[in-house]
Short mmCIF file of C-alpha atoms and ligand atoms in Angstrom, two decimals:
data_model
loop_
_atom_site.label_atom_id
_atom_site.label_comp_id
_atom_site.label_asym_id
_atom_site.label_seq_id
_atom_site.Cartn_x
_atom_site.Cartn_y
_atom_site.Cartn_z
CA MET C 840 98.19 81.78 89.55
CA SER C 841 97.78 85.38 88.41
CA LEU C 842 99.40 88.73 88.92
CA ILE C 843 96.72 90.98 90.37
CA VAL C 844 96.98 94.76 90.83
CA LYS C 845 94.48 96.15 93.30
CA LYS C 846 93.95 99.84 94.04
CA PHE C 847 92.17 101.15 97.11
CA GLY C 848 91.00 104.75 97.36
CA GLY C 849 91.31 106.98 100.40
CA SER C 850 87.84 106.24 101.73
CA SER C 851 88.57 102.49 101.67
CA VAL C 852 91.51 102.94 104.09
CA ALA C 853 90.17 105.89 106.12
CA ASN C 854 90.64 104.29 109.59
CA ALA C 855 92.16 101.24 111.29
CA GLU C 856 89.04 99.11 110.86
CA LYS C 857 88.90 99.89 107.15
CA VAL C 858 92.63 99.21 106.77
CA PHE C 859 92.06 95.73 108.21
CA ASN C 860 89.08 95.24 105.90
CA VAL C 861 91.32 96.01 102.93
CA ALA C 862 94.09 93.80 104.33
CA ASN C 863 91.64 90.89 104.43
CA ILE C 864 90.54 91.46 100.84
CA ILE C 865 94.18 91.38 99.74
CA ILE C 866 95.00 88.29 101.78
CA GLU C 867 92.08 86.39 100.21
CA ASP C 868 93.73 86.75 96.79
CA TYR C 869 97.21 86.03 98.12
CA LYS C 870 96.06 82.82 99.85
CA LYS C 871 94.84 81.51 96.51
CA GLY C 872 98.45 81.62 95.29
CA ASN C 873 98.27 84.90 93.36
CA ASP C 874 100.97 87.56 93.23
CA VAL C 875 99.41 90.74 94.57
CA VAL C 876 100.54 94.33 94.07
CA VAL C 877 98.44 96.93 95.84
CA VAL C 878 98.27 100.67 95.22
CA VAL C 879 96.77 102.89 97.92
CA SER C 880 95.74 106.53 98.22
CA ALA C 881 96.10 108.64 101.34
CA GLN C 882 93.62 107.93 104.13
CA GLY C 883 90.28 109.79 104.00
CA ASP C 884 90.76 113.55 103.72
CA THR C 885 94.50 113.48 104.38
CA THR C 886 95.47 115.12 101.10
CA ASP C 887 93.01 117.99 101.66
CA ASP C 888 94.25 118.39 105.23
CA LEU C 889 97.84 118.62 104.00
CA ILE C 890 96.83 121.29 101.49
CA ASP C 891 95.26 123.25 104.37
CA LYS C 892 98.48 122.98 106.36
CA ALA C 893 100.43 124.41 103.46
CA LYS C 894 97.98 127.32 103.22
CA GLU C 895 98.56 128.08 106.91
CA ILE C 896 102.24 128.55 106.13
CA ASN C 897 101.86 130.35 102.83
CA PRO C 898 98.38 131.41 101.72
CA ASN C 899 99.76 132.63 98.38
CA GLY C 900 100.79 129.16 97.40
CA PRO C 901 104.13 127.58 98.28
CA SER C 902 106.49 126.34 95.59
CA LYS C 903 105.20 123.32 93.72
CA ARG C 904 108.25 121.27 94.60
CA GLU C 905 107.60 121.63 98.32
CA MET C 906 103.89 121.07 97.80
CA ASP C 907 104.60 117.70 96.18
CA MET C 908 107.02 116.83 98.96
CA LEU C 909 104.21 117.51 101.43
CA LEU C 910 101.34 115.83 99.58
CA SER C 911 103.27 112.63 98.91
CA ALA C 912 103.42 112.12 102.69
CA GLY C 913 99.74 111.11 102.81
CA GLU C 914 100.38 107.94 100.86
CA GLN C 915 103.48 107.14 102.92
CA ILE C 916 101.20 106.83 105.94
CA SER C 917 98.58 104.64 104.29
CA ILE C 918 101.01 102.17 102.68
CA SER C 919 102.91 101.54 105.90
CA LEU C 920 99.72 101.11 107.96
CA LEU C 921 98.32 98.68 105.41
CA ALA C 922 101.56 96.67 105.35
CA MET C 923 101.49 96.55 109.17
CA ALA C 924 97.89 95.31 109.13
CA ILE C 925 98.79 92.51 106.71
CA GLU C 926 101.77 91.55 108.88
CA LYS C 927 99.55 91.57 111.95
CA LEU C 928 97.23 89.11 110.22
CA GLY C 929 100.20 86.83 109.68
CA TYR C 930 101.14 87.45 106.04
CA PRO C 931 104.30 88.99 104.55
CA ALA C 932 104.03 92.50 103.12
CA VAL C 933 106.35 95.30 102.14
CA SER C 934 105.44 98.94 101.47
CA LEU C 935 107.21 100.97 98.77
CA LEU C 936 107.15 104.68 98.01
CA GLY C 937 106.68 105.70 94.39
CA TRP C 938 110.41 106.03 93.72
CA GLN C 939 111.19 102.70 95.35
CA ALA C 940 108.58 101.09 93.12
CA GLY C 941 110.31 102.59 90.07
CA PHE C 942 107.90 105.39 89.13
CA GLN C 943 109.70 107.83 86.84
CA THR C 944 107.79 110.96 85.89
CA ASP C 945 108.32 114.18 83.97
CA SER C 946 109.16 117.31 85.94
CA HIS C 947 105.76 118.98 86.13
CA TYR C 948 105.21 119.16 89.86
CA SER C 949 101.60 118.60 90.96
CA ILE C 950 100.55 117.30 87.52
CA ALA C 951 103.44 115.01 86.65
CA ARG C 952 103.02 112.36 83.98
CA ILE C 953 104.39 108.87 84.43
CA LYS C 954 107.16 108.12 81.93
CA LYS C 955 107.76 104.57 82.98
CA VAL C 956 107.69 102.16 85.86
CA GLU C 957 110.94 100.24 86.35
CA SER C 958 109.38 97.31 88.11
CA GLU C 959 112.52 95.33 89.16
CA ARG C 960 112.06 96.08 92.84
CA ILE C 961 108.41 95.10 92.78
CA ARG C 962 109.34 91.87 90.97
CA ALA C 963 112.08 91.14 93.49
CA GLU C 964 109.63 91.55 96.37
CA ILE C 965 107.09 89.32 94.65
CA ALA C 966 109.80 86.70 94.18
CA LYS C 967 110.25 86.79 97.97
CA LYS C 968 106.51 86.07 98.23
CA HIS C 969 105.79 89.52 99.63
CA ILE C 970 102.50 91.29 99.12
CA VAL C 971 103.72 94.60 97.67
CA ILE C 972 102.00 97.81 98.79
CA VAL C 973 102.85 100.82 96.61
CA ALA C 974 102.17 104.50 97.30
CA GLY C 975 99.89 105.87 94.60
CA PHE C 976 99.92 109.41 93.21
CA GLN C 977 103.70 109.89 93.30
CA GLY C 978 106.94 109.40 91.44
CA LEU C 979 110.42 110.78 90.95
CA ASN C 980 111.57 113.23 88.27
CA LYS C 981 114.97 113.46 86.57
CA TYR C 982 116.26 115.74 89.33
CA ASP C 983 115.53 112.98 91.88
CA ASP C 984 112.74 115.08 93.33
CA ILE C 985 109.35 113.79 94.39
CA THR C 986 106.46 114.62 92.06
CA THR C 987 102.72 114.01 92.36
CA LEU C 988 100.36 113.06 89.56
CA GLY C 989 97.39 115.37 90.12
CA ARG C 990 94.38 114.82 92.35
CA GLY C 991 92.97 111.34 92.11
CA GLY C 992 96.23 110.16 90.56
CA SER C 993 96.43 106.83 92.38
CA ASP C 994 94.14 105.23 89.81
CA THR C 995 96.77 106.07 87.20
CA SER C 996 99.54 104.61 89.37
CA ALA C 997 97.65 101.32 89.50
CA VAL C 998 97.09 101.22 85.74
CA ALA C 999 100.77 102.06 85.12
CA ILE C 1000 101.90 99.13 87.24
CA ALA C 1001 99.38 96.81 85.59
CA ALA C 1002 100.55 97.93 82.15
CA SER C 1003 104.27 97.69 82.83
CA MET C 1004 104.04 94.33 84.59
CA LYS C 1005 101.40 92.93 82.20
CA ALA C 1006 99.14 92.07 85.11
CA ASP C 1007 96.27 89.66 84.60
CA LEU C 1008 93.80 91.85 86.49
CA CYS C 1009 93.62 95.48 87.56
CA GLN C 1010 90.92 96.08 90.13
CA ILE C 1011 90.01 99.55 91.34
CA TYR C 1012 88.18 99.44 94.67
CA THR C 1013 86.04 102.33 95.75
CA ASP C 1014 82.95 102.86 97.90
CA VAL C 1015 80.47 102.14 95.12
CA ASP C 1016 80.19 98.68 93.59
CA GLY C 1017 80.66 99.72 89.98
CA VAL C 1018 79.89 102.27 87.32
CA TYR C 1019 76.26 103.37 87.23
CA SER C 1020 74.10 105.00 84.59
CA ALA C 1021 73.87 108.06 86.87
CA ASP C 1022 74.92 108.98 90.41
CA PRO C 1023 73.00 106.33 92.45
CA ARG C 1024 72.85 108.64 95.47
CA LYS C 1025 70.75 111.11 93.48
CA VAL C 1026 69.03 108.98 90.88
CA PRO C 1027 67.23 106.01 92.48
CA SER C 1028 66.61 104.29 89.15
CA ALA C 1029 70.32 104.28 88.24
CA VAL C 1030 71.51 100.88 87.04
CA LYS C 1031 74.93 99.28 87.38
CA MET C 1032 76.69 98.42 84.15
CA ASP C 1033 78.40 95.06 83.72
CA GLU C 1034 80.71 96.46 81.06
CA ILE C 1035 81.59 99.80 79.56
CA SER C 1036 84.07 100.77 76.85
CA TYR C 1037 87.14 102.94 77.50
CA ASP C 1038 85.70 105.74 75.36
CA GLU C 1039 82.38 105.76 77.16
CA MET C 1040 84.13 105.62 80.52
CA LEU C 1041 86.37 108.50 79.50
CA GLU C 1042 83.36 110.63 78.70
CA LEU C 1043 81.73 109.70 81.98
CA ALA C 1044 84.95 110.33 83.89
CA THR C 1045 85.47 113.78 82.37
CA LEU C 1046 81.79 114.55 82.72
CA GLY C 1047 81.97 114.13 86.44
CA ALA C 1048 80.93 110.56 87.17
CA GLN C 1049 83.97 110.50 89.47
CA VAL C 1050 84.46 106.77 89.73
CA LEU C 1051 87.77 106.65 87.88
CA ASN C 1052 90.31 109.34 87.20
CA ASN C 1053 90.24 110.10 83.47
CA ARG C 1054 93.97 109.89 82.97
CA SER C 1055 93.90 106.36 84.30
CA VAL C 1056 91.26 105.43 81.73
CA GLU C 1057 93.31 107.00 78.93
CA MET C 1058 96.31 104.98 80.01
CA ALA C 1059 94.27 101.79 80.35
CA LYS C 1060 92.99 102.29 76.79
CA LYS C 1061 96.46 102.99 75.44
CA TYR C 1062 97.99 99.87 76.96
CA ASN C 1063 94.82 97.78 76.76
CA VAL C 1064 94.62 97.16 80.51
CA GLU C 1065 91.22 95.80 81.44
CA LEU C 1066 89.91 97.48 84.60
CA GLU C 1067 87.36 96.35 87.09
CA VAL C 1068 85.65 98.85 89.40
CA ARG C 1069 84.58 97.13 92.63
CA SER C 1070 83.44 98.00 96.13
CA SER C 1071 85.72 97.48 99.12
CA LEU C 1072 82.58 97.24 101.26
CA GLU C 1073 81.13 94.34 99.25
CA PRO C 1074 84.35 92.71 98.04
CA THR C 1075 82.78 89.54 96.67
CA LYS C 1076 80.32 91.37 94.46
CA ARG C 1077 81.09 91.62 90.74
CA GLY C 1078 81.88 95.16 89.64
CA THR C 1079 81.94 96.92 86.28
CA ILE C 1080 84.52 95.94 83.66
CA VAL C 1081 86.06 98.74 81.62
CA LYS C 1082 87.53 97.42 78.36
CA GLU C 1083 87.60 97.75 74.58
CA ILE C 1084 84.14 96.84 73.37
CA THR C 1085 83.68 96.42 69.65
CA LYS C 1086 80.29 94.82 69.30
CA MET C 1087 77.38 97.21 69.43
CA GLU C 1088 75.57 96.95 72.73
CA LYS C 1089 71.81 96.74 72.94
CA THR C 1090 71.44 99.63 75.35
CA LEU C 1091 72.65 102.60 73.46
CA ILE C 1092 72.74 105.12 76.27
CA LYS C 1093 75.20 104.09 78.94
CA GLY C 1094 74.81 106.94 81.36
CA VAL C 1095 73.90 110.48 82.25
CA ALA C 1096 76.44 112.72 83.90
CA LYS C 1097 76.69 116.31 85.01
CA ASP C 1098 79.69 118.56 85.26
CA ASN C 1099 79.39 121.65 87.38
CA ASN C 1100 82.90 122.86 86.68
CA VAL C 1101 81.91 124.82 83.57
CA ALA C 1102 81.76 128.53 82.78
CA SER C 1103 80.54 130.09 79.57
CA ILE C 1104 82.20 133.14 78.12
CA SER C 1105 80.52 135.34 75.54
CA VAL C 1106 82.32 137.81 73.34
CA VAL C 1107 79.65 140.18 72.07
CA GLY C 1108 79.74 142.47 69.04
CA LEU C 1109 82.65 141.03 67.09
CA LYS C 1110 83.33 142.16 63.57
CA ASP C 1111 81.92 139.56 61.14
CA SER C 1112 85.13 138.93 59.20
CA PRO C 1113 87.64 136.11 58.63
CA GLY C 1114 90.24 135.34 61.30
CA ILE C 1115 88.25 136.49 64.32
CA ALA C 1116 87.59 133.03 65.75
CA PHE C 1117 91.18 132.06 65.08
CA LYS C 1118 92.51 135.05 67.01
CA ILE C 1119 90.27 134.44 70.00
CA PHE C 1120 90.90 130.71 70.36
CA ASN C 1121 94.57 131.03 69.58
CA LYS C 1122 94.84 133.51 72.45
CA VAL C 1123 92.90 131.26 74.81
CA ALA C 1124 95.01 128.27 73.80
CA GLN C 1125 98.18 130.24 74.54
CA SER C 1126 96.91 130.56 78.12
CA LYS C 1127 96.71 126.72 78.18
CA ILE C 1128 92.96 126.80 78.70
CA ASN C 1129 90.84 123.98 77.27
CA VAL C 1130 87.81 125.12 75.35
CA ASP C 1131 84.91 122.73 75.17
CA ILE C 1132 81.69 123.87 73.48
CA ILE C 1133 81.80 126.73 70.97
CA LEU C 1134 78.78 128.54 69.61
CA GLN C 1135 78.80 131.36 67.08
CA SER C 1136 75.67 133.40 66.57
CA ILE C 1137 74.31 134.27 63.14
CA GLY C 1138 75.72 137.67 62.27
CA ARG C 1139 73.60 140.80 62.23
CA ASP C 1140 74.57 144.36 61.24
CA GLY C 1141 78.04 143.16 60.36
CA THR C 1142 78.70 141.85 63.90
CA LYS C 1143 78.49 138.45 65.54
CA ASP C 1144 78.87 136.93 69.03
CA ILE C 1145 80.96 133.95 70.03
CA THR C 1146 80.21 131.96 73.16
CA PHE C 1147 82.42 129.18 74.47
CA THR C 1148 82.85 127.13 77.59
CA VAL C 1149 85.95 126.53 79.72
CA PRO C 1150 86.52 124.86 83.11
CA GLU C 1151 85.18 127.18 85.81
CA SER C 1152 88.61 127.43 87.40
CA ASP C 1153 89.98 128.93 84.16
CA ALA C 1154 87.16 131.41 83.61
CA GLU C 1155 88.95 134.49 84.93
CA ALA C 1156 92.07 133.73 82.94
CA ALA C 1157 90.02 133.20 79.78
CA VAL C 1158 88.23 136.53 80.21
CA ALA C 1159 91.57 138.25 80.77
CA ALA C 1160 93.01 136.62 77.65
CA VAL C 1161 90.08 137.75 75.51
CA ASN C 1162 90.22 141.26 76.95
CA GLU C 1163 93.83 141.55 75.84
CA LEU C 1164 92.51 141.33 72.28
CA ASN C 1165 90.12 144.22 72.65
CA ASP C 1166 92.50 146.74 71.07
CA SER C 1167 92.83 144.73 67.90
CA LEU C 1168 89.33 143.17 67.68
CA ASN C 1169 87.27 146.04 69.00
CA PHE C 1170 84.32 144.00 70.27
CA GLN C 1171 81.63 145.36 72.58
CA THR C 1172 81.82 143.26 75.77
CA VAL C 1173 82.95 139.99 77.30
CA THR C 1174 80.65 138.33 79.80
CA CYS C 1175 81.22 135.28 81.94
CA ASP C 1176 78.59 132.99 83.44
CA THR C 1177 79.70 130.46 86.04
CA SER C 1178 76.21 129.42 87.16
CA ILE C 1179 75.87 126.75 84.49
CA THR C 1180 76.15 122.98 84.43
CA LYS C 1181 76.78 120.59 81.60
CA VAL C 1182 74.50 117.57 81.48
CA SER C 1183 75.43 114.82 79.04
CA ILE C 1184 74.24 111.47 77.85
CA VAL C 1185 76.95 109.02 76.82
CA GLY C 1186 76.81 105.95 74.65
CA ALA C 1187 78.53 104.56 71.57
CA GLY C 1188 76.61 104.73 68.31
CA MET C 1189 74.92 108.05 68.99
CA GLU C 1190 75.51 109.46 65.50
CA SER C 1191 73.47 106.78 63.76
CA ASN C 1192 70.46 107.26 66.01
CA PRO C 1193 68.91 110.67 65.45
CA GLY C 1194 66.00 110.00 67.82
CA ILE C 1195 68.28 110.10 70.85
CA ALA C 1196 68.86 113.85 70.88
CA SER C 1197 65.19 114.68 70.54
CA LYS C 1198 64.36 112.28 73.36
CA MET C 1199 66.84 114.10 75.61
CA PHE C 1200 65.46 117.51 74.69
CA GLU C 1201 61.93 116.29 75.24
CA ALA C 1202 62.82 115.18 78.77
CA LEU C 1203 64.24 118.63 79.53
CA SER C 1204 61.30 120.38 77.95
CA ASP C 1205 58.83 118.31 79.99
CA ALA C 1206 60.76 119.31 83.12
CA GLY C 1207 60.57 122.98 82.09
CA ILE C 1208 64.37 123.31 81.86
CA ASN C 1209 65.81 125.77 79.38
CA ILE C 1210 68.81 124.75 77.26
CA HIS C 1211 71.52 127.38 76.70
CA MET C 1212 73.87 125.45 74.44
CA ILE C 1213 74.06 122.04 72.82
CA SER C 1214 76.97 120.00 71.55
CA THR C 1215 77.14 116.53 70.07
CA SER C 1216 79.81 113.96 69.24
CA GLU C 1217 79.81 110.30 68.19
CA ILE C 1218 79.41 109.18 71.74
CA LYS C 1219 77.76 112.00 73.66
CA ILE C 1220 75.23 114.78 73.60
CA SER C 1221 75.72 117.63 76.06
CA VAL C 1222 73.52 120.53 77.01
CA LEU C 1223 74.31 123.54 79.13
CA ILE C 1224 71.65 124.54 81.61
CA ASN C 1225 71.35 126.69 84.71
CA GLU C 1226 73.12 124.90 87.58
CA LYS C 1227 70.01 125.26 89.79
CA TYR C 1228 68.35 122.59 87.66
CA ALA C 1229 71.32 120.23 87.40
CA ASP C 1230 69.97 117.41 89.57
CA ALA C 1231 66.46 117.74 88.19
CA ALA C 1232 67.84 117.60 84.65
CA VAL C 1233 69.90 114.47 85.29
CA LEU C 1234 66.89 112.79 86.85
CA ALA C 1235 64.52 113.75 84.04
CA VAL C 1236 66.91 112.71 81.28
CA HIS C 1237 67.92 109.50 83.04
CA ASP C 1238 64.33 108.42 83.60
CA LYS C 1239 63.47 109.13 79.99
CA PHE C 1240 66.05 106.56 78.87
CA PHE C 1241 66.12 104.09 81.74
CA ALA C 1242 62.80 104.08 83.58
N1 LIG Z 891 95.58 111.22 97.66
C1 LIG Z 891 95.49 111.81 96.35
C2 LIG Z 891 94.26 112.70 96.26
O1 LIG Z 891 93.53 112.85 97.21
C3 LIG Z 891 95.52 110.80 95.27
C4 LIG Z 891 94.31 109.92 95.14
O2 LIG Z 891 93.43 109.93 96.00
O3 LIG Z 891 94.22 109.18 94.18
O4 LIG Z 891 94.03 113.30 95.25
MG1 MG Z 892 90.25 109.02 94.49
#
């Protein structure tokens, strides 16, 4: 007998038929004598629809407290419907909101972090042989107000429960049957991985593979919770295991991902003297903007240019921050390009295999795609290209390594 945590995303519970499908998957495990705790997201597009409703009332953005109060309602609907479906099929279930399940968070509405899960109530329900259905994406802060964890936060809720209750299994169900080497809808030769390490998964999650929320992977790594990504449409099929992998795998490159949410900002005509880069990135950091790739040109005529990338949603704020420095730094211009995409290959052991980068560049060159910027780390190589060529680039690079 095991304690199993299962998480189902919004598309897996989008309508009554799908809710019953999920109920049956859960019951299968319960019938085998397992204790089952289930985390669910809001049905289908519910969260987006709620955001639209808020905009109808206040297009300028309502207070974050009220926004979280509203958005948490989506999960209240899905947990109760799922519990009803399980009851209808003749098995005992109880639904719990985040606070009832013991989710304590910090006070940052809309991006709250889980501090701990006091799992007494969940344990008490399990002791009564209930299947426990918990609302994902939500918790309670120290003011006893509802918070939400950021979009896609239900994955993190599931990992938090698995970590705090030391579950034997944490299964994340979605509408694909695992983690692939590229988006299988766009790259026909994409292959499913049996296993992937936390670090590789983190890169793929941040790079836009969109199977798991990256915070959930960080938490899983921290508490050593092994995850399995599975499909709710093919529930008996083995998925992809995400865990700590120490032995070097044969396939070096695990996957190719693209991230469209990137803008590059160039500060042109900076004085070529010490402290300039510090001033710029200190200013950008003060605006709480994450900088990813940084490139500094070779100086000429006593000036240099610095180009860096930020999430597209922060581009305007980054330009504004840099412009505030114009009086003291006296550069020529700041430009911002949002029509770029980051394409990356991910795999452990990259640094000891110099041929990998050239193979990637060759694929892009053969496809006639120009590279604007390059960055490398131990486990990934990223290039920035024009977003028009994003899909073509992923395909070309993927086929170079996998076909
Ligand atoms: N319902 C929330 C969202 O749409 C949380 C989640 O899906 O994980 O972002
Ligand atoms: Mg999701």
